[in-house]
Amino acid sequence: MSEPAILSCAGLRKSFGRFQALSAVDISVGRGEALGVVGPNGAGKTTLFAILAGALRPSDGSIAFEGRDVTSMDASQRCRYGIVRTHQIPRPFLGMTVIENVLVAAMNGGGLSGEAAWAAAEAALEQTELAQHAARPTQTLGLLDRKRLELARALAMNPRVLLLDEIGGGLTEAELEGLLELVARLKRSGMTIVWIEHVLHALVASVDRLICMSEGRVIAEGAPAAVMADKAVAQTYLGRGVQ
């Protein structure tokens, strides 16, 4: 990692009763870097994201954003700082239009109001190619556009670190290709991205660095090709079925 870390965690542990979901996880993400996270179901990826975003508190360990300890901050505080996540299953507000959904994110998540909130919402819709659907009720959107909306809501909050949770799931190859180009444009703009994805060929082709998790630990880290060729990764992940 050549750039200074913008987001890092040290010694992260998370227990649910006797179950250890995370065990001594250390991760550092450089400014403008795209970091991919892979691993089998139950590896701890979602728990890691929830802790980074502030939705869960770690049992032990610390999280730093731009050199400041943010471990005690909740999700809303981290969002205002610029740590923003999407969800694997899009969660739009049904009964609202597309732009109303994005406005809610700009105002409540981004802390904007008035013209600034409208400008952020409109810019996010342009970035995600949803501007032509601004007035549509969200319940009329297909899966691809719901995923674009999930991303637009995140972008309206002005993220400095964008946590992407399996945006490729359930899409056709053609749909996935368009979404990957969108993420590529965000990366070229300098946005820092941490991305969980089970569609491995898409992730490997898109990120600068890859980590593989298993049983709550990071078992491999480095260039995507090197990680995918690692014997431990093959034993714990590739042998269980990969897209």
JSON list of C-alpha atoms in Angstrom, two decimals:
[
{"chain": "A", "resi": 1, "resn": "MET", "atom": "CA", "xyz": [0.00, 0.00, 0.00]},
{"chain": "A", "resi": 2, "resn": "SER", "atom": "CA", "xyz": [1.74, 3.15, -1.21]},
{"chain": "A", "resi": 3, "resn": "GLU", "atom": "CA", "xyz": [-0.70, 5.81, 0.06]},
{"chain": "A", "resi": 4, "resn": "PRO", "atom": "CA", "xyz": [-1.00, 6.76, 3.76]},
{"chain": "A", "resi": 5, "resn": "ALA", "atom": "CA", "xyz": [-3.82, 4.95, 5.53]},
{"chain": "A", "resi": 6, "resn": "ILE", "atom": "CA", "xyz": [-7.16, 6.74, 5.61]},
{"chain": "A", "resi": 7, "resn": "LEU", "atom": "CA", "xyz": [-8.92, 3.93, 7.49]},
{"chain": "A", "resi": 8, "resn": "SER", "atom": "CA", "xyz": [-7.36, 1.27, 9.69]},
{"chain": "A", "resi": 9, "resn": "CYS", "atom": "CA", "xyz": [-8.28, -1.15, 12.42]},
{"chain": "A", "resi": 10, "resn": "ALA", "atom": "CA", "xyz": [-6.05, -2.91, 14.91]},
{"chain": "A", "resi": 11, "resn": "GLY", "atom": "CA", "xyz": [-6.75, -6.01, 16.98]},
{"chain": "A", "resi": 12, "resn": "LEU", "atom": "CA", "xyz": [-10.44, -6.08, 16.17]},
{"chain": "A", "resi": 13, "resn": "ARG", "atom": "CA", "xyz": [-12.35, -8.76, 18.01]},
{"chain": "A", "resi": 14, "resn": "LYS", "atom": "CA", "xyz": [-16.07, -9.38, 18.16]},
{"chain": "A", "resi": 15, "resn": "SER", "atom": "CA", "xyz": [-17.78, -12.04, 20.22]},
{"chain": "A", "resi": 16, "resn": "PHE", "atom": "CA", "xyz": [-21.43, -13.03, 20.29]},
{"chain": "A", "resi": 17, "resn": "GLY", "atom": "CA", "xyz": [-21.60, -15.07, 23.45]},
{"chain": "A", "resi": 18, "resn": "ARG", "atom": "CA", "xyz": [-19.10, -17.88, 22.98]},
{"chain": "A", "resi": 19, "resn": "PHE", "atom": "CA", "xyz": [-18.92, -17.38, 19.23]},
{"chain": "A", "resi": 20, "resn": "GLN", "atom": "CA", "xyz": [-15.86, -15.41, 18.09]},
{"chain": "A", "resi": 21, "resn": "ALA", "atom": "CA", "xyz": [-16.90, -13.63, 14.87]},
{"chain": "A", "resi": 22, "resn": "LEU", "atom": "CA", "xyz": [-13.67, -11.64, 14.57]},
{"chain": "A", "resi": 23, "resn": "SER", "atom": "CA", "xyz": [-10.32, -12.49, 16.08]},
{"chain": "A", "resi": 24, "resn": "ALA", "atom": "CA", "xyz": [-7.42, -10.00, 16.08]},
{"chain": "A", "resi": 25, "resn": "VAL", "atom": "CA", "xyz": [-8.15, -8.42, 12.68]},
{"chain": "A", "resi": 26, "resn": "ASP", "atom": "CA", "xyz": [-5.69, -5.76, 11.47]},
{"chain": "A", "resi": 27, "resn": "ILE", "atom": "CA", "xyz": [-6.50, -3.89, 8.24]},
{"chain": "A", "resi": 28, "resn": "SER", "atom": "CA", "xyz": [-5.17, -0.68, 6.72]},
{"chain": "A", "resi": 29, "resn": "VAL", "atom": "CA", "xyz": [-6.64, 1.05, 3.65]},
{"chain": "A", "resi": 30, "resn": "GLY", "atom": "CA", "xyz": [-4.71, 3.68, 1.73]},
{"chain": "A", "resi": 31, "resn": "ARG", "atom": "CA", "xyz": [-6.25, 6.92, 0.53]},
{"chain": "A", "resi": 32, "resn": "GLY", "atom": "CA", "xyz": [-7.70, 6.31, -2.95]},
{"chain": "A", "resi": 33, "resn": "GLU", "atom": "CA", "xyz": [-7.17, 2.55, -2.71]},
{"chain": "A", "resi": 34, "resn": "ALA", "atom": "CA", "xyz": [-9.72, -0.10, -3.64]},
{"chain": "A", "resi": 35, "resn": "LEU", "atom": "CA", "xyz": [-9.48, -3.01, -1.20]},
{"chain": "A", "resi": 36, "resn": "GLY", "atom": "CA", "xyz": [-11.41, -6.21, -1.85]},
{"chain": "A", "resi": 37, "resn": "VAL", "atom": "CA", "xyz": [-12.57, -8.57, 0.91]},
{"chain": "A", "resi": 38, "resn": "VAL", "atom": "CA", "xyz": [-13.37, -12.21, 0.16]},
{"chain": "A", "resi": 39, "resn": "GLY", "atom": "CA", "xyz": [-14.06, -15.32, 2.18]},
{"chain": "A", "resi": 40, "resn": "PRO", "atom": "CA", "xyz": [-16.65, -18.05, 2.67]},
{"chain": "A", "resi": 41, "resn": "ASN", "atom": "CA", "xyz": [-19.94, -17.46, 4.43]},
{"chain": "A", "resi": 42, "resn": "GLY", "atom": "CA", "xyz": [-19.33, -17.06, 8.14]},
{"chain": "A", "resi": 43, "resn": "ALA", "atom": "CA", "xyz": [-15.79, -15.72, 7.64]},
{"chain": "A", "resi": 44, "resn": "GLY", "atom": "CA", "xyz": [-16.59, -12.47, 9.46]},
{"chain": "A", "resi": 45, "resn": "LYS", "atom": "CA", "xyz": [-16.83, -10.11, 6.47]},
{"chain": "A", "resi": 46, "resn": "THR", "atom": "CA", "xyz": [-20.25, -8.67, 7.29]},
{"chain": "A", "resi": 47, "resn": "THR", "atom": "CA", "xyz": [-19.33, -8.30, 10.96]},
{"chain": "A", "resi": 48, "resn": "LEU", "atom": "CA", "xyz": [-16.19, -6.42, 9.94]},
{"chain": "A", "resi": 49, "resn": "PHE", "atom": "CA", "xyz": [-18.22, -4.04, 7.76]},
{"chain": "A", "resi": 50, "resn": "ALA", "atom": "CA", "xyz": [-20.76, -3.44, 10.51]},
{"chain": "A", "resi": 51, "resn": "ILE", "atom": "CA", "xyz": [-17.96, -2.54, 12.92]},
{"chain": "A", "resi": 52, "resn": "LEU", "atom": "CA", "xyz": [-16.16, -0.29, 10.44]},
{"chain": "A", "resi": 53, "resn": "ALA", "atom": "CA", "xyz": [-19.44, 1.53, 9.73]},
{"chain": "A", "resi": 54, "resn": "GLY", "atom": "CA", "xyz": [-20.28, 1.89, 13.43]},
{"chain": "A", "resi": 55, "resn": "ALA", "atom": "CA", "xyz": [-23.37, -0.33, 13.46]},
{"chain": "A", "resi": 56, "resn": "LEU", "atom": "CA", "xyz": [-21.62, -2.75, 15.85]},
{"chain": "A", "resi": 57, "resn": "ARG", "atom": "CA", "xyz": [-19.13, -2.09, 18.61]},
{"chain": "A", "resi": 58, "resn": "PRO", "atom": "CA", "xyz": [-16.05, -4.31, 18.72]},
{"chain": "A", "resi": 59, "resn": "SER", "atom": "CA", "xyz": [-15.42, -6.43, 21.79]},
{"chain": "A", "resi": 60, "resn": "ASP", "atom": "CA", "xyz": [-11.80, -5.30, 21.61]},
{"chain": "A", "resi": 61, "resn": "GLY", "atom": "CA", "xyz": [-9.51, -3.37, 19.28]},
{"chain": "A", "resi": 62, "resn": "SER", "atom": "CA", "xyz": [-9.56, 0.09, 17.71]},
{"chain": "A", "resi": 63, "resn": "ILE", "atom": "CA", "xyz": [-10.54, 1.86, 14.50]},
{"chain": "A", "resi": 64, "resn": "ALA", "atom": "CA", "xyz": [-8.85, 4.98, 13.15]},
{"chain": "A", "resi": 65, "resn": "PHE", "atom": "CA", "xyz": [-10.01, 7.32, 10.40]},
{"chain": "A", "resi": 66, "resn": "GLU", "atom": "CA", "xyz": [-7.46, 9.80, 9.08]},
{"chain": "A", "resi": 67, "resn": "GLY", "atom": "CA", "xyz": [-5.40, 9.22, 12.21]},
{"chain": "A", "resi": 68, "resn": "ARG", "atom": "CA", "xyz": [-8.27, 9.85, 14.63]},
{"chain": "A", "resi": 69, "resn": "ASP", "atom": "CA", "xyz": [-9.68, 7.14, 16.88]},
{"chain": "A", "resi": 70, "resn": "VAL", "atom": "CA", "xyz": [-13.33, 6.67, 15.93]},
{"chain": "A", "resi": 71, "resn": "THR", "atom": "CA", "xyz": [-13.94, 3.41, 17.82]},
{"chain": "A", "resi": 72, "resn": "SER", "atom": "CA", "xyz": [-16.51, 4.98, 20.14]},
{"chain": "A", "resi": 73, "resn": "MET", "atom": "CA", "xyz": [-18.38, 6.83, 17.36]},
{"chain": "A", "resi": 74, "resn": "ASP", "atom": "CA", "xyz": [-21.74, 5.47, 16.22]},
{"chain": "A", "resi": 75, "resn": "ALA", "atom": "CA", "xyz": [-22.81, 4.97, 12.62]},
{"chain": "A", "resi": 76, "resn": "SER", "atom": "CA", "xyz": [-24.33, 8.44, 12.22]},
{"chain": "A", "resi": 77, "resn": "GLN", "atom": "CA", "xyz": [-21.17, 10.14, 13.47]},
{"chain": "A", "resi": 78, "resn": "ARG", "atom": "CA", "xyz": [-18.94, 8.08, 11.19]},
{"chain": "A", "resi": 79, "resn": "CYS", "atom": "CA", "xyz": [-21.24, 8.81, 8.28]},
{"chain": "A", "resi": 80, "resn": "ARG", "atom": "CA", "xyz": [-20.81, 12.55, 8.84]},
{"chain": "A", "resi": 81, "resn": "TYR", "atom": "CA", "xyz": [-17.05, 11.99, 8.89]},
{"chain": "A", "resi": 82, "resn": "GLY", "atom": "CA", "xyz": [-17.26, 10.21, 5.55]},
{"chain": "A", "resi": 83, "resn": "ILE", "atom": "CA", "xyz": [-17.40, 6.46, 6.30]},
{"chain": "A", "resi": 84, "resn": "VAL", "atom": "CA", "xyz": [-20.47, 5.31, 4.37]},
{"chain": "A", "resi": 85, "resn": "ARG", "atom": "CA", "xyz": [-21.70, 1.82, 3.54]},
{"chain": "A", "resi": 86, "resn": "THR", "atom": "CA", "xyz": [-24.16, 0.18, 1.16]},
{"chain": "A", "resi": 87, "resn": "HIS", "atom": "CA", "xyz": [-26.09, -3.00, 1.93]},
{"chain": "A", "resi": 88, "resn": "GLN", "atom": "CA", "xyz": [-26.15, -6.28, 0.07]},
{"chain": "A", "resi": 89, "resn": "ILE", "atom": "CA", "xyz": [-29.95, -6.17, -0.15]},
{"chain": "A", "resi": 90, "resn": "PRO", "atom": "CA", "xyz": [-31.09, -2.69, -1.25]},
{"chain": "A", "resi": 91, "resn": "ARG", "atom": "CA", "xyz": [-33.36, -1.06, 1.30]},
{"chain": "A", "resi": 92, "resn": "PRO", "atom": "CA", "xyz": [-35.18, 1.82, -0.41]},
{"chain": "A", "resi": 93, "resn": "PHE", "atom": "CA", "xyz": [-38.03, 3.67, 1.24]},
{"chain": "A", "resi": 94, "resn": "LEU", "atom": "CA", "xyz": [-41.00, 2.27, -0.65]},
{"chain": "A", "resi": 95, "resn": "GLY", "atom": "CA", "xyz": [-43.73, 4.79, -1.38]},
{"chain": "A", "resi": 96, "resn": "MET", "atom": "CA", "xyz": [-41.12, 7.48, -2.07]},
{"chain": "A", "resi": 97, "resn": "THR", "atom": "CA", "xyz": [-39.68, 8.47, -5.40]},
{"chain": "A", "resi": 98, "resn": "VAL", "atom": "CA", "xyz": [-36.08, 7.81, -6.36]},
{"chain": "A", "resi": 99, "resn": "ILE", "atom": "CA", "xyz": [-34.95, 11.37, -5.70]},
{"chain": "A", "resi": 100, "resn": "GLU", "atom": "CA", "xyz": [-36.84, 11.51, -2.41]},
{"chain": "A", "resi": 101, "resn": "ASN", "atom": "CA", "xyz": [-34.88, 8.44, -1.28]},
{"chain": "A", "resi": 102, "resn": "VAL", "atom": "CA", "xyz": [-31.61, 10.12, -2.17]},
{"chain": "A", "resi": 103, "resn": "LEU", "atom": "CA", "xyz": [-32.66, 13.40, -0.52]},
{"chain": "A", "resi": 104, "resn": "VAL", "atom": "CA", "xyz": [-33.30, 11.56, 2.75]},
{"chain": "A", "resi": 105, "resn": "ALA", "atom": "CA", "xyz": [-29.73, 10.24, 2.61]},
{"chain": "A", "resi": 106, "resn": "ALA", "atom": "CA", "xyz": [-28.26, 13.65, 1.78]},
{"chain": "A", "resi": 107, "resn": "MET", "atom": "CA", "xyz": [-30.14, 15.32, 4.63]},
{"chain": "A", "resi": 108, "resn": "ASN", "atom": "CA", "xyz": [-30.07, 12.70, 7.39]},
{"chain": "A", "resi": 109, "resn": "GLY", "atom": "CA", "xyz": [-26.82, 10.95, 6.54]},
{"chain": "A", "resi": 110, "resn": "GLY", "atom": "CA", "xyz": [-24.92, 13.81, 4.94]},
{"chain": "A", "resi": 111, "resn": "GLY", "atom": "CA", "xyz": [-26.22, 16.59, 7.19]},
{"chain": "A", "resi": 112, "resn": "LEU", "atom": "CA", "xyz": [-27.20, 18.78, 4.25]},
{"chain": "A", "resi": 113, "resn": "SER", "atom": "CA", "xyz": [-30.29, 20.92, 3.79]},
{"chain": "A", "resi": 114, "resn": "GLY", "atom": "CA", "xyz": [-32.04, 23.06, 1.21]},
{"chain": "A", "resi": 115, "resn": "GLU", "atom": "CA", "xyz": [-30.27, 23.63, -2.08]},
{"chain": "A", "resi": 116, "resn": "ALA", "atom": "CA", "xyz": [-27.15, 21.78, -0.92]},
{"chain": "A", "resi": 117, "resn": "ALA", "atom": "CA", "xyz": [-29.18, 18.61, -0.29]},
{"chain": "A", "resi": 118, "resn": "TRP", "atom": "CA", "xyz": [-30.89, 18.89, -3.68]},
{"chain": "A", "resi": 119, "resn": "ALA", "atom": "CA", "xyz": [-27.56, 19.45, -5.42]},
{"chain": "A", "resi": 120, "resn": "ALA", "atom": "CA", "xyz": [-26.01, 16.39, -3.71]},
{"chain": "A", "resi": 121, "resn": "ALA", "atom": "CA", "xyz": [-29.03, 14.24, -4.58]},
{"chain": "A", "resi": 122, "resn": "GLU", "atom": "CA", "xyz": [-29.08, 15.30, -8.21]},
{"chain": "A", "resi": 123, "resn": "ALA", "atom": "CA", "xyz": [-25.32, 14.79, -8.56]},
{"chain": "A", "resi": 124, "resn": "ALA", "atom": "CA", "xyz": [-25.62, 11.29, -7.07]},
{"chain": "A", "resi": 125, "resn": "LEU", "atom": "CA", "xyz": [-28.39, 10.40, -9.53]},
{"chain": "A", "resi": 126, "resn": "GLU", "atom": "CA", "xyz": [-26.26, 11.64, -12.42]},
{"chain": "A", "resi": 127, "resn": "GLN", "atom": "CA", "xyz": [-23.28, 9.58, -11.23]},
{"chain": "A", "resi": 128, "resn": "THR", "atom": "CA", "xyz": [-25.36, 6.42, -11.02]},
{"chain": "A", "resi": 129, "resn": "GLU", "atom": "CA", "xyz": [-27.27, 7.04, -14.28]},
{"chain": "A", "resi": 130, "resn": "LEU", "atom": "CA", "xyz": [-30.60, 7.30, -12.46]},
{"chain": "A", "resi": 131, "resn": "ALA", "atom": "CA", "xyz": [-31.40, 10.93, -13.24]},
{"chain": "A", "resi": 132, "resn": "GLN", "atom": "CA", "xyz": [-34.03, 9.92, -15.80]},
{"chain": "A", "resi": 133, "resn": "HIS", "atom": "CA", "xyz": [-35.79, 7.87, -13.10]},
{"chain": "A", "resi": 134, "resn": "ALA", "atom": "CA", "xyz": [-35.80, 10.60, -10.43]},
{"chain": "A", "resi": 135, "resn": "ALA", "atom": "CA", "xyz": [-39.59, 10.84, -10.24]},
{"chain": "A", "resi": 136, "resn": "ARG", "atom": "CA", "xyz": [-40.27, 7.10, -10.33]},
{"chain": "A", "resi": 137, "resn": "PRO", "atom": "CA", "xyz": [-41.63, 5.33, -7.23]},
{"chain": "A", "resi": 138, "resn": "THR", "atom": "CA", "xyz": [-38.90, 3.05, -5.93]},
{"chain": "A", "resi": 139, "resn": "GLN", "atom": "CA", "xyz": [-41.18, 0.02, -5.87]},
{"chain": "A", "resi": 140, "resn": "THR", "atom": "CA", "xyz": [-41.24, 0.08, -9.68]},
{"chain": "A", "resi": 141, "resn": "LEU", "atom": "CA", "xyz": [-37.46, -0.34, -10.00]},
{"chain": "A", "resi": 142, "resn": "GLY", "atom": "CA", "xyz": [-35.78, -3.60, -11.01]},
{"chain": "A", "resi": 143, "resn": "LEU", "atom": "CA", "xyz": [-32.87, -5.10, -9.10]},
{"chain": "A", "resi": 144, "resn": "LEU", "atom": "CA", "xyz": [-30.14, -3.30, -11.06]},
{"chain": "A", "resi": 145, "resn": "ASP", "atom": "CA", "xyz": [-31.72, 0.12, -10.56]},
{"chain": "A", "resi": 146, "resn": "ARG", "atom": "CA", "xyz": [-32.35, -0.63, -6.89]},
{"chain": "A", "resi": 147, "resn": "LYS", "atom": "CA", "xyz": [-28.65, -1.37, -6.52]},
{"chain": "A", "resi": 148, "resn": "ARG", "atom": "CA", "xyz": [-27.87, 1.88, -8.34]},
{"chain": "A", "resi": 149, "resn": "LEU", "atom": "CA", "xyz": [-30.21, 3.67, -5.95]},
{"chain": "A", "resi": 150, "resn": "GLU", "atom": "CA", "xyz": [-28.47, 2.10, -2.96]},
{"chain": "A", "resi": 151, "resn": "LEU", "atom": "CA", "xyz": [-25.20, 3.43, -4.33]},
{"chain": "A", "resi": 152, "resn": "ALA", "atom": "CA", "xyz": [-26.72, 6.85, -5.12]},
{"chain": "A", "resi": 153, "resn": "ARG", "atom": "CA", "xyz": [-27.91, 7.21, -1.54]},
{"chain": "A", "resi": 154, "resn": "ALA", "atom": "CA", "xyz": [-24.40, 6.47, -0.32]},
{"chain": "A", "resi": 155, "resn": "LEU", "atom": "CA", "xyz": [-22.85, 8.96, -2.74]},
{"chain": "A", "resi": 156, "resn": "ALA", "atom": "CA", "xyz": [-25.27, 11.69, -1.63]},
{"chain": "A", "resi": 157, "resn": "MET", "atom": "CA", "xyz": [-23.64, 11.48, 1.81]},
{"chain": "A", "resi": 158, "resn": "ASN", "atom": "CA", "xyz": [-20.27, 12.54, 0.31]},
{"chain": "A", "resi": 159, "resn": "PRO", "atom": "CA", "xyz": [-18.28, 9.44, 1.32]},
{"chain": "A", "resi": 160, "resn": "ARG", "atom": "CA", "xyz": [-14.54, 9.56, 1.73]},
{"chain": "A", "resi": 161, "resn": "VAL", "atom": "CA", "xyz": [-14.47, 5.81, 2.35]},
{"chain": "A", "resi": 162, "resn": "LEU", "atom": "CA", "xyz": [-17.18, 3.81, 0.59]},
{"chain": "A", "resi": 163, "resn": "LEU", "atom": "CA", "xyz": [-17.94, 0.35, 1.99]},
{"chain": "A", "resi": 164, "resn": "LEU", "atom": "CA", "xyz": [-19.57, -1.73, -0.78]},
{"chain": "A", "resi": 165, "resn": "ASP", "atom": "CA", "xyz": [-21.39, -4.88, 0.30]},
{"chain": "A", "resi": 166, "resn": "GLU", "atom": "CA", "xyz": [-21.89, -7.36, -2.57]},
{"chain": "A", "resi": 167, "resn": "ILE", "atom": "CA", "xyz": [-23.29, -4.96, -5.14]},
{"chain": "A", "resi": 168, "resn": "GLY", "atom": "CA", "xyz": [-22.85, -7.61, -7.84]},
{"chain": "A", "resi": 169, "resn": "GLY", "atom": "CA", "xyz": [-25.09, -10.25, -6.28]},
{"chain": "A", "resi": 170, "resn": "GLY", "atom": "CA", "xyz": [-28.06, -11.37, -8.36]},
{"chain": "A", "resi": 171, "resn": "LEU", "atom": "CA", "xyz": [-27.12, -9.42, -11.50]},
{"chain": "A", "resi": 172, "resn": "THR", "atom": "CA", "xyz": [-26.59, -10.76, -14.99]},
{"chain": "A", "resi": 173, "resn": "GLU", "atom": "CA", "xyz": [-23.15, -10.39, -16.56]},
{"chain": "A", "resi": 174, "resn": "ALA", "atom": "CA", "xyz": [-24.38, -7.49, -18.72]},
{"chain": "A", "resi": 175, "resn": "GLU", "atom": "CA", "xyz": [-25.86, -5.70, -15.70]},
{"chain": "A", "resi": 176, "resn": "LEU", "atom": "CA", "xyz": [-22.74, -6.36, -13.67]},
{"chain": "A", "resi": 177, "resn": "GLU", "atom": "CA", "xyz": [-20.51, -4.88, -16.37]},
{"chain": "A", "resi": 178, "resn": "GLY", "atom": "CA", "xyz": [-22.28, -1.52, -16.20]},
{"chain": "A", "resi": 179, "resn": "LEU", "atom": "CA", "xyz": [-22.10, -1.43, -12.41]},
{"chain": "A", "resi": 180, "resn": "LEU", "atom": "CA", "xyz": [-18.39, -2.27, -12.47]},
{"chain": "A", "resi": 181, "resn": "GLU", "atom": "CA", "xyz": [-17.75, 0.66, -14.80]},
{"chain": "A", "resi": 182, "resn": "LEU", "atom": "CA", "xyz": [-19.56, 2.90, -12.34]},
{"chain": "A", "resi": 183, "resn": "VAL", "atom": "CA", "xyz": [-17.37, 1.70, -9.48]},
{"chain": "A", "resi": 184, "resn": "ALA", "atom": "CA", "xyz": [-14.30, 2.13, -11.70]},
{"chain": "A", "resi": 185, "resn": "ARG", "atom": "CA", "xyz": [-15.25, 5.77, -12.30]},
{"chain": "A", "resi": 186, "resn": "LEU", "atom": "CA", "xyz": [-15.58, 6.33, -8.56]},
{"chain": "A", "resi": 187, "resn": "LYS", "atom": "CA", "xyz": [-12.14, 4.83, -8.03]},
{"chain": "A", "resi": 188, "resn": "ARG", "atom": "CA", "xyz": [-10.63, 7.01, -10.76]},
{"chain": "A", "resi": 189, "resn": "SER", "atom": "CA", "xyz": [-12.10, 10.05, -9.01]},
{"chain": "A", "resi": 190, "resn": "GLY", "atom": "CA", "xyz": [-9.93, 9.19, -5.99]},
{"chain": "A", "resi": 191, "resn": "MET", "atom": "CA", "xyz": [-12.57, 7.64, -3.75]},
{"chain": "A", "resi": 192, "resn": "THR", "atom": "CA", "xyz": [-11.37, 5.03, -1.25]},
{"chain": "A", "resi": 193, "resn": "ILE", "atom": "CA", "xyz": [-13.34, 1.79, -1.57]},
{"chain": "A", "resi": 194, "resn": "VAL", "atom": "CA", "xyz": [-13.57, -1.32, 0.61]},
{"chain": "A", "resi": 195, "resn": "TRP", "atom": "CA", "xyz": [-15.59, -3.97, -1.20]},
{"chain": "A", "resi": 196, "resn": "ILE", "atom": "CA", "xyz": [-17.02, -7.33, -0.15]},
{"chain": "A", "resi": 197, "resn": "GLU", "atom": "CA", "xyz": [-18.02, -9.41, -3.15]},
{"chain": "A", "resi": 198, "resn": "HIS", "atom": "CA", "xyz": [-18.73, -13.08, -3.94]},
{"chain": "A", "resi": 199, "resn": "VAL", "atom": "CA", "xyz": [-18.53, -12.53, -7.70]},
{"chain": "A", "resi": 200, "resn": "LEU", "atom": "CA", "xyz": [-14.78, -13.02, -7.60]},
{"chain": "A", "resi": 201, "resn": "HIS", "atom": "CA", "xyz": [-13.84, -12.36, -11.20]},
{"chain": "A", "resi": 202, "resn": "ALA", "atom": "CA", "xyz": [-15.45, -8.93, -10.93]},
{"chain": "A", "resi": 203, "resn": "LEU", "atom": "CA", "xyz": [-13.70, -8.10, -7.69]},
{"chain": "A", "resi": 204, "resn": "VAL", "atom": "CA", "xyz": [-10.26, -9.35, -8.70]},
{"chain": "A", "resi": 205, "resn": "ALA", "atom": "CA", "xyz": [-10.40, -7.27, -11.87]},
{"chain": "A", "resi": 206, "resn": "SER", "atom": "CA", "xyz": [-11.44, -4.11, -10.01]},
{"chain": "A", "resi": 207, "resn": "VAL", "atom": "CA", "xyz": [-9.40, -3.76, -6.82]},
{"chain": "A", "resi": 208, "resn": "ASP", "atom": "CA", "xyz": [-5.80, -2.83, -6.05]},
{"chain": "A", "resi": 209, "resn": "ARG", "atom": "CA", "xyz": [-5.41, -5.24, -3.15]},
{"chain": "A", "resi": 210, "resn": "LEU", "atom": "CA", "xyz": [-7.27, -8.21, -1.76]},
{"chain": "A", "resi": 211, "resn": "ILE", "atom": "CA", "xyz": [-7.67, -9.80, 1.64]},
{"chain": "A", "resi": 212, "resn": "CYS", "atom": "CA", "xyz": [-9.20, -13.20, 2.34]},
{"chain": "A", "resi": 213, "resn": "MET", "atom": "CA", "xyz": [-10.91, -13.94, 5.63]},
{"chain": "A", "resi": 214, "resn": "SER", "atom": "CA", "xyz": [-11.72, -17.27, 7.23]},
{"chain": "A", "resi": 215, "resn": "GLU", "atom": "CA", "xyz": [-13.18, -17.99, 10.67]},
{"chain": "A", "resi": 216, "resn": "GLY", "atom": "CA", "xyz": [-12.84, -14.37, 11.76]},
{"chain": "A", "resi": 217, "resn": "ARG", "atom": "CA", "xyz": [-9.21, -13.92, 10.70]},
{"chain": "A", "resi": 218, "resn": "VAL", "atom": "CA", "xyz": [-7.33, -12.51, 7.73]},
{"chain": "A", "resi": 219, "resn": "ILE", "atom": "CA", "xyz": [-5.49, -15.47, 6.21]},
{"chain": "A", "resi": 220, "resn": "ALA", "atom": "CA", "xyz": [-4.06, -13.82, 3.08]},
{"chain": "A", "resi": 221, "resn": "GLU", "atom": "CA", "xyz": [-3.41, -10.29, 1.88]},
{"chain": "A", "resi": 222, "resn": "GLY", "atom": "CA", "xyz": [-1.76, -8.73, -1.15]},
{"chain": "A", "resi": 223, "resn": "ALA", "atom": "CA", "xyz": [-2.11, -8.38, -4.91]},
{"chain": "A", "resi": 224, "resn": "PRO", "atom": "CA", "xyz": [-5.38, -9.98, -6.10]},
{"chain": "A", "resi": 225, "resn": "ALA", "atom": "CA", "xyz": [-3.69, -12.62, -8.26]},
{"chain": "A", "resi": 226, "resn": "ALA", "atom": "CA", "xyz": [-1.29, -13.58, -5.49]},
{"chain": "A", "resi": 227, "resn": "VAL", "atom": "CA", "xyz": [-4.08, -13.94, -2.93]},
{"chain": "A", "resi": 228, "resn": "MET", "atom": "CA", "xyz": [-6.18, -16.05, -5.26]},
{"chain": "A", "resi": 229, "resn": "ALA", "atom": "CA", "xyz": [-3.18, -18.33, -5.84]},
{"chain": "A", "resi": 230, "resn": "ASP", "atom": "CA", "xyz": [-2.50, -18.73, -2.11]},
{"chain": "A", "resi": 231, "resn": "LYS", "atom": "CA", "xyz": [-2.83, -22.34, -0.89]},
{"chain": "A", "resi": 232, "resn": "ALA", "atom": "CA", "xyz": [-4.65, -21.34, 2.28]},
{"chain": "A", "resi": 233, "resn": "VAL", "atom": "CA", "xyz": [-7.21, -19.42, 0.23]},
{"chain": "A", "resi": 234, "resn": "ALA", "atom": "CA", "xyz": [-7.71, -22.40, -2.05]},
{"chain": "A", "resi": 235, "resn": "GLN", "atom": "CA", "xyz": [-8.25, -24.70, 0.92]},
{"chain": "A", "resi": 236, "resn": "THR", "atom": "CA", "xyz": [-10.62, -22.49, 2.90]},
{"chain": "A", "resi": 237, "resn": "TYR", "atom": "CA", "xyz": [-12.49, -20.66, 0.16]},
{"chain": "A", "resi": 238, "resn": "LEU", "atom": "CA", "xyz": [-12.04, -21.82, -3.40]},
{"chain": "A", "resi": 239, "resn": "GLY", "atom": "CA", "xyz": [-12.90, -25.39, -2.54]},
{"chain": "A", "resi": 240, "resn": "ARG", "atom": "CA", "xyz": [-16.35, -24.37, -1.33]},
{"chain": "A", "resi": 241, "resn": "GLY", "atom": "CA", "xyz": [-17.68, -23.10, -4.62]},
{"chain": "A", "resi": 242, "resn": "VAL", "atom": "CA", "xyz": [-16.85, -19.83, -6.31]},
{"chain": "A", "resi": 243, "resn": "GLN", "atom": "CA", "xyz": [-18.66, -17.78, -8.93]}
]
